Short mmCIF file of C-alpha atoms in Angstrom, two decimals:
data_model
loop_
_atom_site.label_atom_id
_atom_site.label_comp_id
_atom_site.label_asym_id
_atom_site.label_seq_id
_atom_site.Cartn_x
_atom_site.Cartn_y
_atom_site.Cartn_z
CA MET A 1 78.40 -62.14 119.04
CA GLY A 2 78.16 -65.89 120.17
CA SER A 3 80.05 -68.68 118.95
CA PRO A 4 78.65 -70.70 116.18
CA SER A 5 76.48 -73.51 116.99
CA GLY A 6 77.43 -77.24 116.56
CA PRO A 7 80.18 -79.37 118.00
CA PRO A 8 83.58 -78.03 118.63
CA PHE A 9 86.14 -78.42 115.94
CA ASP A 10 88.29 -81.90 116.56
CA PRO A 11 90.99 -82.39 114.14
CA ASP A 12 90.71 -86.07 114.67
CA ASP A 13 87.08 -86.16 114.23
CA PRO A 14 86.81 -89.27 111.19
CA ASP A 15 83.53 -87.72 110.28
CA ARG A 16 84.78 -84.19 109.56
CA GLU A 17 85.56 -84.53 105.87
CA ARG A 18 82.39 -86.02 105.20
CA ARG A 19 80.12 -83.43 106.65
CA GLU A 20 82.00 -80.76 105.22
CA ARG A 21 81.50 -82.04 101.47
CA ASP A 22 77.85 -82.58 102.37
CA THR A 23 77.41 -78.89 103.61
CA GLU A 24 79.12 -77.33 100.61
CA PRO A 25 77.03 -75.18 98.73
CA ILE A 26 75.90 -76.13 94.93
CA PRO A 27 77.32 -73.49 92.56
CA ARG A 28 74.70 -72.08 90.24
CA ILE A 29 75.36 -72.84 86.43
CA GLY A 30 74.49 -69.36 84.32
CA PRO A 31 73.67 -69.38 80.92
CA ASP A 32 77.47 -68.97 79.76
CA ASP A 33 78.87 -71.47 81.79
CA GLY A 34 77.91 -74.43 79.27
CA PRO A 35 75.39 -76.35 77.35
CA ASP A 36 71.88 -76.31 79.30
CA TYR A 37 69.70 -79.06 78.47
CA GLY A 38 66.58 -77.38 79.47
CA ALA A 39 64.79 -76.46 82.63
CA GLY A 40 64.09 -78.74 85.53
CA PRO A 41 64.15 -78.85 89.10
CA GLY A 42 67.28 -77.43 90.61
CA LEU A 43 68.26 -75.95 87.17
CA SER A 44 68.36 -72.46 85.60
CA ASP A 45 65.96 -71.77 82.67
CA GLY A 46 67.81 -71.63 79.37
CA PRO A 47 67.85 -72.78 75.65
CA SER A 48 66.65 -76.25 75.24
CA LEU A 49 67.26 -78.55 72.27
CA SER A 50 64.44 -79.06 69.83
CA ASP A 51 63.01 -82.10 68.58
CA ASP A 52 65.00 -81.25 64.86
CA VAL A 53 68.33 -80.97 66.32
CA GLY A 54 70.74 -83.30 64.06
CA TYR A 55 67.91 -83.85 61.29
CA GLY A 56 68.65 -80.76 59.34
CA ASP A 57 69.78 -80.38 55.90
CA GLY A 58 73.37 -81.32 55.33
CA PRO A 59 75.75 -82.29 52.41
CA GLY A 60 74.46 -85.12 50.48
CA TYR A 61 70.84 -84.27 50.49
CA ALA A 62 70.54 -81.82 47.91
CA GLY A 63 66.87 -80.98 47.06
CA GLN A 64 65.53 -83.04 50.41
CA GLY A 65 65.10 -81.83 53.92
CA ARG A 66 64.48 -83.79 56.98
CA SER A 67 62.33 -82.45 59.95
CA GLY A 68 62.33 -84.79 62.92
CA ARG A 69 62.19 -88.62 61.18
CA ALA A 70 60.64 -88.09 58.31
CA TRP A 71 61.91 -87.07 54.79
CA ILE A 72 60.41 -84.47 53.08
CA ARG A 73 61.02 -83.90 49.28
CA ASP A 74 61.11 -80.38 47.79
CA PRO A 75 58.22 -79.94 45.85
CA GLU A 76 59.71 -77.14 43.91
CA ALA A 77 62.65 -79.30 42.90
CA GLY A 78 60.67 -80.97 39.96
CA TYR A 79 61.64 -84.20 38.26
CA GLN A 80 65.18 -84.36 36.79
CA GLN A 81 66.11 -86.86 34.15
CA PRO A 82 68.86 -89.41 35.37
CA GLN A 83 72.37 -88.81 34.21
CA ILE A 84 74.15 -91.84 32.72
CA SER A 85 77.80 -92.14 33.37
CA GLU A 86 80.42 -93.31 31.34
CA ASP A 87 80.92 -96.12 33.44
CA GLU A 88 77.38 -97.28 32.95
CA LEU A 89 77.70 -96.88 29.27
CA ALA A 90 80.88 -99.03 29.33
CA GLY A 91 78.98 -101.68 31.16
CA LEU A 92 76.58 -102.32 28.33
CA ARG A 93 78.98 -102.14 25.54
CA ALA A 94 81.13 -105.03 24.09
CA ASP A 95 84.98 -105.37 25.53
CA ALA A 96 87.69 -106.33 23.18
CA THR A 97 86.91 -109.71 23.11
CA GLY A 98 83.32 -109.06 21.82
CA SER A 99 81.87 -110.11 24.88
CA THR A 100 78.84 -108.27 26.45
CA PRO A 101 77.57 -108.55 30.39
CA ARG A 102 74.15 -108.24 28.95
CA ARG A 103 72.81 -108.97 25.05
CA VAL A 104 70.61 -105.87 24.74
CA LEU A 105 71.60 -104.37 21.51
CA PRO A 106 69.35 -104.72 18.52
CA LEU A 107 70.33 -107.56 16.20
CA GLU A 108 70.51 -105.30 13.36
CA ASP A 109 71.27 -101.62 12.95
CA GLU A 110 68.57 -101.31 10.15
CA PRO A 111 65.28 -102.61 9.79
CA SER A 112 64.78 -105.10 7.10
CA SER A 113 62.82 -104.29 3.87
CA LEU A 114 59.96 -106.37 5.26
CA VAL A 115 59.74 -104.06 8.69
CA ALA A 116 60.68 -100.85 7.20
CA ARG A 117 57.18 -100.38 5.67
CA TYR A 118 55.55 -100.60 8.72
CA LEU A 119 57.53 -97.87 10.68
CA PHE A 120 56.58 -94.17 10.39
CA PRO A 121 59.75 -91.71 9.93
CA THR A 122 59.90 -90.49 13.64
CA GLU A 123 59.90 -93.84 15.10
CA ARG A 124 63.10 -95.46 16.18
CA TYR A 125 63.88 -99.09 15.48
CA ARG A 126 65.39 -101.04 18.22
CA GLY A 127 65.26 -104.89 16.67
CA GLU A 128 63.41 -107.73 14.89
CA TRP A 129 63.23 -111.24 16.10
CA LYS A 130 62.02 -114.28 13.97
CA ARG A 131 60.52 -117.24 15.62
CA HIS A 132 62.62 -120.15 17.14
CA TRP A 133 63.37 -123.15 14.78
CA ILE A 134 61.34 -124.97 17.13
CA HIS A 135 58.26 -122.97 15.79
CA LEU A 136 59.07 -125.27 12.47
CA THR A 137 59.04 -128.84 14.65
CA ASN A 138 55.68 -130.00 13.56
CA PRO A 139 55.98 -129.08 9.56
CA LEU A 140 59.47 -130.64 9.30
CA LEU A 141 58.70 -133.99 11.32
CA ILE A 142 55.37 -134.46 9.13
CA GLY A 143 57.78 -133.71 6.06
CA VAL A 144 60.22 -136.50 7.00
CA ALA A 145 57.73 -139.07 8.22
CA ALA A 146 55.89 -138.46 4.82
CA THR A 147 59.01 -139.14 2.86
CA PHE A 148 59.64 -142.26 4.70
CA VAL A 149 55.96 -143.54 4.38
CA LEU A 150 55.11 -142.47 0.80
CA GLY A 151 58.66 -143.32 -0.43
CA TYR A 152 58.04 -146.82 1.00
CA LEU A 153 54.59 -147.03 -0.21
CA ALA A 154 55.69 -145.97 -3.74
CA GLY A 155 58.24 -148.46 -3.81
CA PHE A 156 55.67 -151.38 -2.91
CA LEU A 157 53.34 -150.24 -5.45
CA ALA A 158 55.78 -150.09 -8.21
CA GLY A 159 56.50 -153.77 -7.44
CA GLN A 160 52.94 -154.45 -7.76
CA ALA A 161 52.73 -153.11 -11.18
CA VAL A 162 50.28 -150.54 -10.10
CA GLY A 163 51.16 -147.68 -11.86
CA ALA A 164 48.01 -145.34 -11.05
CA LEU A 165 48.60 -145.78 -7.30
CA THR A 166 52.30 -145.16 -7.40
CA THR A 167 51.59 -142.02 -9.28
CA ILE A 168 49.04 -140.84 -6.38
CA ALA A 169 51.47 -141.38 -3.84
CA VAL A 170 54.01 -139.52 -5.65
CA LEU A 171 51.82 -136.63 -5.94
CA LEU A 172 50.46 -136.64 -2.26
CA TRP A 173 54.46 -136.58 -1.24
CA PHE A 174 54.78 -133.42 -3.57
CA ALA A 175 51.76 -132.16 -1.77
CA VAL A 176 52.99 -132.57 1.60
CA MET A 177 56.36 -131.16 0.77
CA GLY A 178 54.69 -128.16 -0.58
CA TRP A 179 52.78 -127.55 2.61
CA VAL A 180 56.01 -128.01 4.61
CA ALA A 181 57.82 -125.14 2.39
CA TRP A 182 54.63 -123.24 2.95
CA LYS A 183 54.92 -123.28 6.66
CA VAL A 184 58.63 -122.52 6.74
CA ALA A 185 58.15 -119.38 4.08
CA ASP A 186 55.28 -118.35 6.89
CA TRP A 187 57.78 -118.37 9.46
CA TRP A 188 60.75 -116.67 7.77
CA TYR A 189 58.31 -113.64 7.13
CA ASP A 190 57.02 -113.85 10.81
CA ARG A 191 58.55 -111.20 12.70
CA PHE A 192 58.50 -109.60 16.02
CA ILE A 193 59.53 -105.99 16.21
CA LEU A 194 60.41 -103.53 18.88
CA THR A 195 60.72 -99.78 18.48
CA ASN A 196 60.77 -96.76 21.09
CA LYS A 197 56.96 -96.62 20.70
CA ARG A 198 55.40 -100.07 20.61
CA VAL A 199 55.91 -103.84 20.09
CA MET A 200 54.56 -105.23 16.75
CA VAL A 201 54.18 -108.56 15.33
CA VAL A 202 54.07 -109.10 11.42
CA ASN A 203 52.97 -112.40 9.64
CA GLY A 204 51.45 -113.77 6.62
CA ILE A 205 52.56 -114.47 2.90
CA VAL A 206 49.35 -113.87 0.91
CA THR A 207 47.19 -112.37 3.91
CA ARG A 208 49.45 -109.99 6.29
CA LYS A 209 48.39 -109.31 9.57
CA VAL A 210 49.99 -106.69 11.56
CA ALA A 211 49.32 -106.46 15.25
CA MET A 212 50.77 -103.93 17.66
CA MET A 213 50.88 -102.50 21.23
CA PRO A 214 51.91 -99.11 22.36
CA LEU A 215 54.86 -99.49 25.15
CA VAL A 216 52.64 -97.13 27.21
CA ARG A 217 49.79 -99.32 27.31
CA VAL A 218 51.81 -102.27 28.75
CA THR A 219 50.54 -103.04 32.25
CA ASP A 220 52.25 -106.28 32.80
CA MET A 221 54.65 -108.56 30.60
CA LYS A 222 56.22 -112.01 31.28
CA TYR A 223 57.84 -114.72 29.69
CA GLU A 224 57.76 -118.38 30.09
CA GLN A 225 60.15 -121.05 29.57
CA THR A 226 59.40 -124.91 29.71
CA PRO A 227 62.26 -127.36 30.28
CA THR A 228 62.81 -127.66 26.69
CA GLY A 229 62.52 -124.02 26.23
CA ARG A 230 65.37 -123.67 28.71
CA ALA A 231 67.34 -125.93 27.04
CA LEU A 232 66.94 -124.59 23.51
CA ASN A 233 66.71 -121.16 24.56
CA TYR A 234 63.42 -120.03 23.35
CA GLY A 235 60.12 -118.75 25.60
CA THR A 236 56.70 -117.47 25.01
CA PHE A 237 55.94 -113.80 25.85
CA VAL A 238 52.59 -112.45 27.58
CA LEU A 239 51.74 -108.77 27.43
CA GLU A 240 48.69 -107.39 29.53
CA SER A 241 47.07 -104.10 28.70
CA ALA A 242 45.01 -102.48 31.26
CA GLY A 243 42.35 -105.28 31.14
CA GLN A 244 41.17 -104.70 27.61
CA GLU A 245 41.01 -106.64 24.53
CA GLN A 246 44.19 -106.46 22.56
CA ALA A 247 45.63 -107.66 19.13
CA LEU A 248 48.92 -108.46 20.45
CA ARG A 249 49.00 -110.53 24.10
CA GLU A 250 50.84 -113.90 23.36
CA ILE A 251 53.51 -114.52 21.33
CA LYS A 252 54.88 -117.88 21.14
CA ASN A 253 58.40 -119.42 20.62
CA LEU A 254 60.44 -116.26 20.53
CA PRO A 255 64.32 -116.69 20.76
CA ASN A 256 66.62 -115.49 23.54
CA PRO A 257 63.49 -114.60 25.95
CA ASN A 258 65.78 -113.12 28.27
CA GLU A 259 67.61 -110.72 26.15
CA LEU A 260 64.41 -109.67 24.62
CA TYR A 261 62.78 -109.10 27.95
CA LEU A 262 65.58 -106.87 29.09
CA ARG A 263 65.31 -105.07 25.82
CA VAL A 264 61.63 -104.42 25.97
CA VAL A 265 61.79 -103.57 29.86
CA GLU A 266 64.89 -100.80 29.42
CA GLU A 267 62.98 -99.43 26.57
CA MET A 268 59.97 -98.79 28.95
CA TYR A 269 61.83 -97.66 32.11
CA GLU A 270 65.00 -96.33 30.84
CA PRO A 271 64.80 -94.94 27.34
CA GLN A 272 67.17 -92.00 28.11
CA ALA A 273 69.99 -94.98 28.72
CA VAL A 274 69.11 -96.54 25.35
CA GLU A 275 69.26 -93.40 23.45
CA ALA A 276 72.73 -92.35 25.06
CA ARG A 277 74.00 -95.81 24.49
CA LEU A 278 73.04 -95.96 20.80
CA GLY A 279 74.07 -92.47 20.36
CA LYS A 280 77.54 -93.34 21.98
CA GLU A 281 77.79 -96.52 19.50
CA ALA A 282 76.94 -94.45 16.57
CA ASP A 283 79.92 -91.79 17.48
CA GLU A 284 82.10 -94.53 18.04
CA ALA A 285 81.61 -95.94 14.52
CA LYS A 286 81.83 -92.80 12.82
CA ALA A 287 85.17 -92.21 14.49
CA ASP A 288 86.55 -95.65 13.65
CA ASP A 289 85.36 -94.84 9.95
CA GLY A 290 87.18 -91.52 9.99
CA ALA A 291 90.37 -93.16 11.13
#
């Protein structure tokens, strides 16, 4: 046998280690030696990672799966009613001092006799509101002005010994005061009513007017407050219903508009929360009565 080709072995050669390292054979990686990241030049074929790795179902995603980067909702899961926790209910009830984070409870537990006649048996009453006292500003100002003007006029005419004109001035004052009293009575019988089915406005003394709108037909709702309204806590509500003519659209001078807005919105979007809270309140009231 001949001697191997190449330069003779020299232990003092400075490039010997580099040449041995460069000519060392590369070991082949088998399928059992570790993870393989797909076939490529110089690498063996083996299991490769799919695009869905790392996006599978896991804890905390019940009823949902993830494929790639898109969420997919299980169509067979169906809609489930939201669960109202005790902490959420506690946040809506009054604390020991009587204060609440949001004033969303009905003003009265039972409808007044004026309102009860317009509710059907399966309808759940949520509250009724009279208009803000600012609604009476014009009649009251007219009554005060008439008192001063006609009082001065009656006194002046009495000094002139004109008895007939004095009587007319007094009768005119009584007429103005009667009109003011009528306006006050009309304000007292004017109510905005909320139930779990609809919103209503009932007004009129001799001729009763009842306007209503189902909550399911309300497509848009807003309230407006002028600077005076913000200072005195009243506003105007505007209800829209699918672009159709409706008997109830604009309700002016309603008190506590933010409270009323939250109350109507909660009834529209979270009726289960309303039922759970009111049911809890009723149970607590019965427990207190039993104690």
